[in-house]
Amino acid sequence: NCFQDIFILNDAESATHFNRMFHSNHFKYLPDPFLPLPESQEDYREKFGIPPERKVFYHFGSFGKKKGTLEILKSTLKIPNSEQKNYCFVFAGCVQPSIKEEFYNLIEQVRQTDVQCLVFDEFCTYEFLAGWCQACDAVLVPYLLAYNSSGCIGYAAQCNKPVIGPVYGLLGKLIRQYGLGLQLEKITSGNLCKA
């Protein structure tokens, strides 16, 4: 009762549920803020030397353990040798210090395969994120902790790109509710490789 409003981000059903559960009207739905990406005029596949036959998987934002970044890298190492030349993985965003050493160790291992891997460990402009969103075949959101939303799914939807993410949590619910892509029961490197 000491709060006038408690905002529930991106989940109207939960706000209604909490109001029923606590016999109140303090819980309010708050839509996830969304700033549309500007359309890029550049062909990022051409600009960064990605052959047209390669599938591009795009992972962006701030990279940490809970976002499944390391699982993505481990999954690339499980791609059969005969298929490695068919894939490119793009990481655009800041690598958190807690995983930096493991992240770059895995990047070195990936670069010893035929999988193409591009890393932009920096703050990325919206134009840069848009260029990759337009160039990719799928956006990777394999969050291990999926009980929140992600702006990545909004950008994927804007560019008509499917996502690969969890079946569970709020993120899974949003992917399912809006038909945004492929969902995995459990986020593991093996499941990501199969996906």
Short mmCIF file of C-alpha atoms in Angstrom, two decimals:
data_model
loop_
_atom_site.label_atom_id
_atom_site.label_comp_id
_atom_site.label_asym_id
_atom_site.label_seq_id
_atom_site.Cartn_x
_atom_site.Cartn_y
_atom_site.Cartn_z
CA ASN A 1 0.00 0.00 0.00
CA CYS A 2 2.98 2.34 0.28
CA PHE A 3 3.31 2.29 -3.54
CA GLN A 4 0.88 4.09 -5.80
CA ASP A 5 1.91 2.17 -8.93
CA ILE A 6 4.11 -0.87 -9.55
CA PHE A 7 4.94 -1.24 -13.23
CA ILE A 8 5.26 -4.67 -14.83
CA LEU A 9 7.36 -4.40 -17.97
CA ASN A 10 6.07 -5.98 -21.16
CA ASP A 11 3.58 -8.39 -19.56
CA ALA A 12 -0.03 -7.22 -19.26
CA GLU A 13 -1.24 -10.65 -18.06
CA SER A 14 1.11 -10.58 -15.07
CA ALA A 15 -0.08 -7.12 -14.02
CA THR A 16 -3.68 -8.42 -14.04
CA HIS A 17 -2.64 -11.59 -12.19
CA PHE A 18 -0.82 -9.65 -9.45
CA ASN A 19 -3.78 -7.29 -8.98
CA ARG A 20 -6.06 -10.31 -8.46
CA MET A 21 -3.56 -12.06 -6.22
CA PHE A 22 -3.00 -9.04 -3.95
CA HIS A 23 -6.54 -7.63 -4.23
CA SER A 24 -5.22 -4.32 -5.51
CA ASN A 25 -5.02 -2.08 -8.55
CA HIS A 26 -1.43 -0.96 -8.00
CA PHE A 27 0.11 -3.19 -10.70
CA LYS A 28 0.20 -1.52 -14.11
CA TYR A 29 1.33 -2.81 -17.48
CA LEU A 30 4.25 -0.89 -19.00
CA PRO A 31 5.12 -1.61 -22.65
CA ASP A 32 8.79 -2.19 -23.41
CA PRO A 33 10.18 1.07 -24.84
CA PHE A 34 11.06 0.62 -28.50
CA LEU A 35 13.09 2.94 -30.68
CA PRO A 36 12.78 1.79 -34.30
CA LEU A 37 16.13 1.08 -35.94
CA PRO A 38 17.04 3.34 -38.84
CA GLU A 39 17.30 1.47 -42.11
CA SER A 40 20.88 0.87 -43.18
CA GLN A 41 21.82 1.70 -46.77
CA GLU A 42 24.90 -0.55 -46.67
CA ASP A 43 25.08 -4.25 -47.49
CA TYR A 44 26.89 -5.62 -44.44
CA ARG A 45 27.41 -9.04 -45.99
CA GLU A 46 29.35 -7.42 -48.83
CA LYS A 47 31.10 -4.89 -46.57
CA PHE A 48 32.46 -7.57 -44.23
CA GLY A 49 33.20 -10.25 -46.84
CA ILE A 50 30.48 -12.79 -46.04
CA PRO A 51 29.78 -15.12 -48.97
CA PRO A 52 26.09 -15.15 -49.98
CA GLU A 53 25.71 -18.89 -49.25
CA ARG A 54 26.62 -18.50 -45.56
CA LYS A 55 23.83 -18.26 -42.99
CA VAL A 56 24.42 -15.31 -40.65
CA PHE A 57 23.46 -15.64 -36.98
CA TYR A 58 23.47 -12.38 -35.06
CA HIS A 59 23.87 -11.86 -31.31
CA PHE A 60 23.96 -8.31 -30.00
CA GLY A 61 23.76 -6.20 -26.87
CA SER A 62 25.76 -6.53 -23.68
CA PHE A 63 27.26 -10.02 -23.53
CA GLY A 64 27.23 -11.95 -20.27
CA LYS A 65 26.71 -15.46 -18.98
CA LYS A 66 22.94 -15.06 -18.52
CA LYS A 67 22.47 -14.13 -22.19
CA GLY A 68 23.82 -17.47 -23.42
CA THR A 69 26.75 -15.88 -25.26
CA LEU A 70 29.20 -18.59 -24.21
CA GLU A 71 26.71 -21.31 -25.17
CA ILE A 72 26.52 -19.83 -28.67
CA LEU A 73 30.31 -19.98 -29.02
CA LYS A 74 30.43 -23.54 -27.69
CA SER A 75 27.69 -24.52 -30.17
CA THR A 76 29.78 -23.31 -33.12
CA LEU A 77 32.52 -25.74 -32.09
CA LYS A 78 30.02 -28.61 -32.45
CA ILE A 79 29.14 -27.85 -36.06
CA PRO A 80 30.37 -30.76 -38.24
CA ASN A 81 33.50 -29.94 -40.28
CA SER A 82 31.64 -30.44 -43.55
CA GLU A 83 29.06 -27.76 -42.59
CA GLN A 84 31.27 -25.12 -40.99
CA LYS A 85 31.75 -23.14 -44.19
CA ASN A 86 27.98 -22.56 -44.29
CA TYR A 87 27.85 -20.33 -41.20
CA CYS A 88 28.84 -16.90 -39.95
CA PHE A 89 28.29 -15.68 -36.39
CA VAL A 90 28.27 -11.95 -35.61
CA PHE A 91 28.70 -10.61 -32.07
CA ALA A 92 28.03 -6.87 -31.80
CA GLY A 93 28.21 -5.26 -28.36
CA CYS A 94 30.25 -5.04 -25.18
CA VAL A 95 31.62 -8.22 -23.59
CA GLN A 96 31.21 -8.05 -19.82
CA PRO A 97 34.46 -8.38 -17.82
CA SER A 98 33.12 -11.47 -16.00
CA ILE A 99 33.24 -13.56 -19.23
CA LYS A 100 35.85 -11.70 -21.28
CA GLU A 101 38.67 -14.23 -20.86
CA GLU A 102 36.48 -17.27 -21.61
CA PHE A 103 34.77 -15.42 -24.48
CA TYR A 104 38.07 -14.68 -26.26
CA ASN A 105 39.45 -18.17 -25.60
CA LEU A 106 36.38 -19.59 -27.34
CA ILE A 107 36.66 -17.03 -30.16
CA GLU A 108 40.22 -18.25 -30.82
CA GLN A 109 38.98 -21.84 -31.01
CA VAL A 110 36.16 -20.87 -33.40
CA ARG A 111 38.61 -19.01 -35.64
CA GLN A 112 40.57 -22.26 -36.08
CA THR A 113 37.50 -23.75 -37.78
CA ASP A 114 35.83 -22.82 -41.09
CA VAL A 115 33.03 -21.01 -39.23
CA GLN A 116 33.25 -17.29 -39.96
CA CYS A 117 33.10 -15.25 -36.76
CA LEU A 118 32.98 -11.46 -36.49
CA VAL A 119 33.30 -9.69 -33.13
CA PHE A 120 32.61 -6.01 -32.49
CA ASP A 121 33.39 -5.64 -28.77
CA GLU A 122 32.31 -2.02 -28.44
CA PHE A 123 29.34 0.23 -27.97
CA CYS A 124 27.45 -0.05 -31.27
CA THR A 125 25.36 2.67 -32.88
CA TYR A 126 21.73 1.98 -33.79
CA GLU A 127 22.72 2.25 -37.47
CA PHE A 128 25.34 -0.47 -37.00
CA LEU A 129 22.89 -2.74 -35.16
CA ALA A 130 20.33 -2.12 -37.91
CA GLY A 131 22.82 -3.03 -40.66
CA TRP A 132 23.45 -6.43 -39.08
CA CYS A 133 19.78 -6.97 -38.29
CA GLN A 134 19.00 -6.50 -41.97
CA ALA A 135 21.93 -8.70 -43.09
CA CYS A 136 21.39 -11.67 -40.79
CA ASP A 137 19.27 -14.79 -41.24
CA ALA A 138 18.37 -15.09 -37.54
CA VAL A 139 18.86 -13.27 -34.24
CA LEU A 140 20.15 -15.33 -31.31
CA VAL A 141 18.57 -14.67 -27.90
CA PRO A 142 19.37 -17.90 -26.02
CA TYR A 143 19.03 -16.30 -22.59
CA LEU A 144 19.62 -18.63 -19.67
CA LEU A 145 17.67 -16.28 -17.38
CA ALA A 146 14.64 -15.44 -19.48
CA TYR A 147 12.33 -13.95 -16.89
CA ASN A 148 12.59 -10.54 -18.47
CA SER A 149 12.08 -9.12 -21.93
CA SER A 150 14.71 -8.20 -24.51
CA GLY A 151 14.77 -5.30 -26.94
CA CYS A 152 16.50 -7.64 -29.38
CA ILE A 153 13.21 -9.38 -30.19
CA GLY A 154 11.62 -6.05 -31.14
CA TYR A 155 14.45 -5.26 -33.51
CA ALA A 156 14.31 -8.76 -34.99
CA ALA A 157 10.57 -8.31 -35.56
CA GLN A 158 11.12 -4.90 -37.16
CA CYS A 159 13.54 -6.47 -39.66
CA ASN A 160 11.37 -9.61 -40.15
CA LYS A 161 14.12 -11.89 -38.82
CA PRO A 162 13.33 -15.00 -36.76
CA VAL A 163 14.83 -15.40 -33.30
CA ILE A 164 16.20 -18.50 -31.63
CA GLY A 165 15.50 -18.38 -27.91
CA PRO A 166 14.07 -20.16 -24.88
CA VAL A 167 10.58 -21.59 -24.51
CA TYR A 168 10.45 -20.55 -20.84
CA GLY A 169 10.10 -17.26 -18.96
CA LEU A 170 8.71 -13.96 -20.18
CA LEU A 171 11.05 -13.99 -23.16
CA GLY A 172 9.75 -17.40 -24.20
CA LYS A 173 6.16 -16.25 -23.72
CA LEU A 174 6.73 -13.21 -25.98
CA ILE A 175 8.43 -15.29 -28.69
CA ARG A 176 5.51 -17.73 -28.62
CA GLN A 177 2.77 -15.08 -28.35
CA TYR A 178 4.02 -13.13 -31.36
CA GLY A 179 5.33 -16.05 -33.43
CA LEU A 180 8.87 -14.67 -33.48
CA GLY A 181 10.87 -17.82 -34.10
CA LEU A 182 12.31 -21.07 -32.87
CA GLN A 183 12.18 -21.98 -29.17
CA LEU A 184 14.39 -24.37 -27.24
CA GLU A 185 13.29 -26.32 -24.15
CA LYS A 186 16.77 -25.99 -22.69
CA ILE A 187 19.56 -23.66 -23.73
CA THR A 188 22.66 -25.80 -24.24
CA SER A 189 25.43 -25.69 -26.82
CA GLY A 190 24.15 -29.00 -28.26
CA ASN A 191 20.57 -27.72 -28.64
CA LEU A 192 21.79 -24.48 -30.19
CA CYS A 193 23.94 -26.40 -32.68
CA LYS A 194 20.93 -28.50 -33.74
CA ALA A 195 18.74 -25.41 -34.00
#
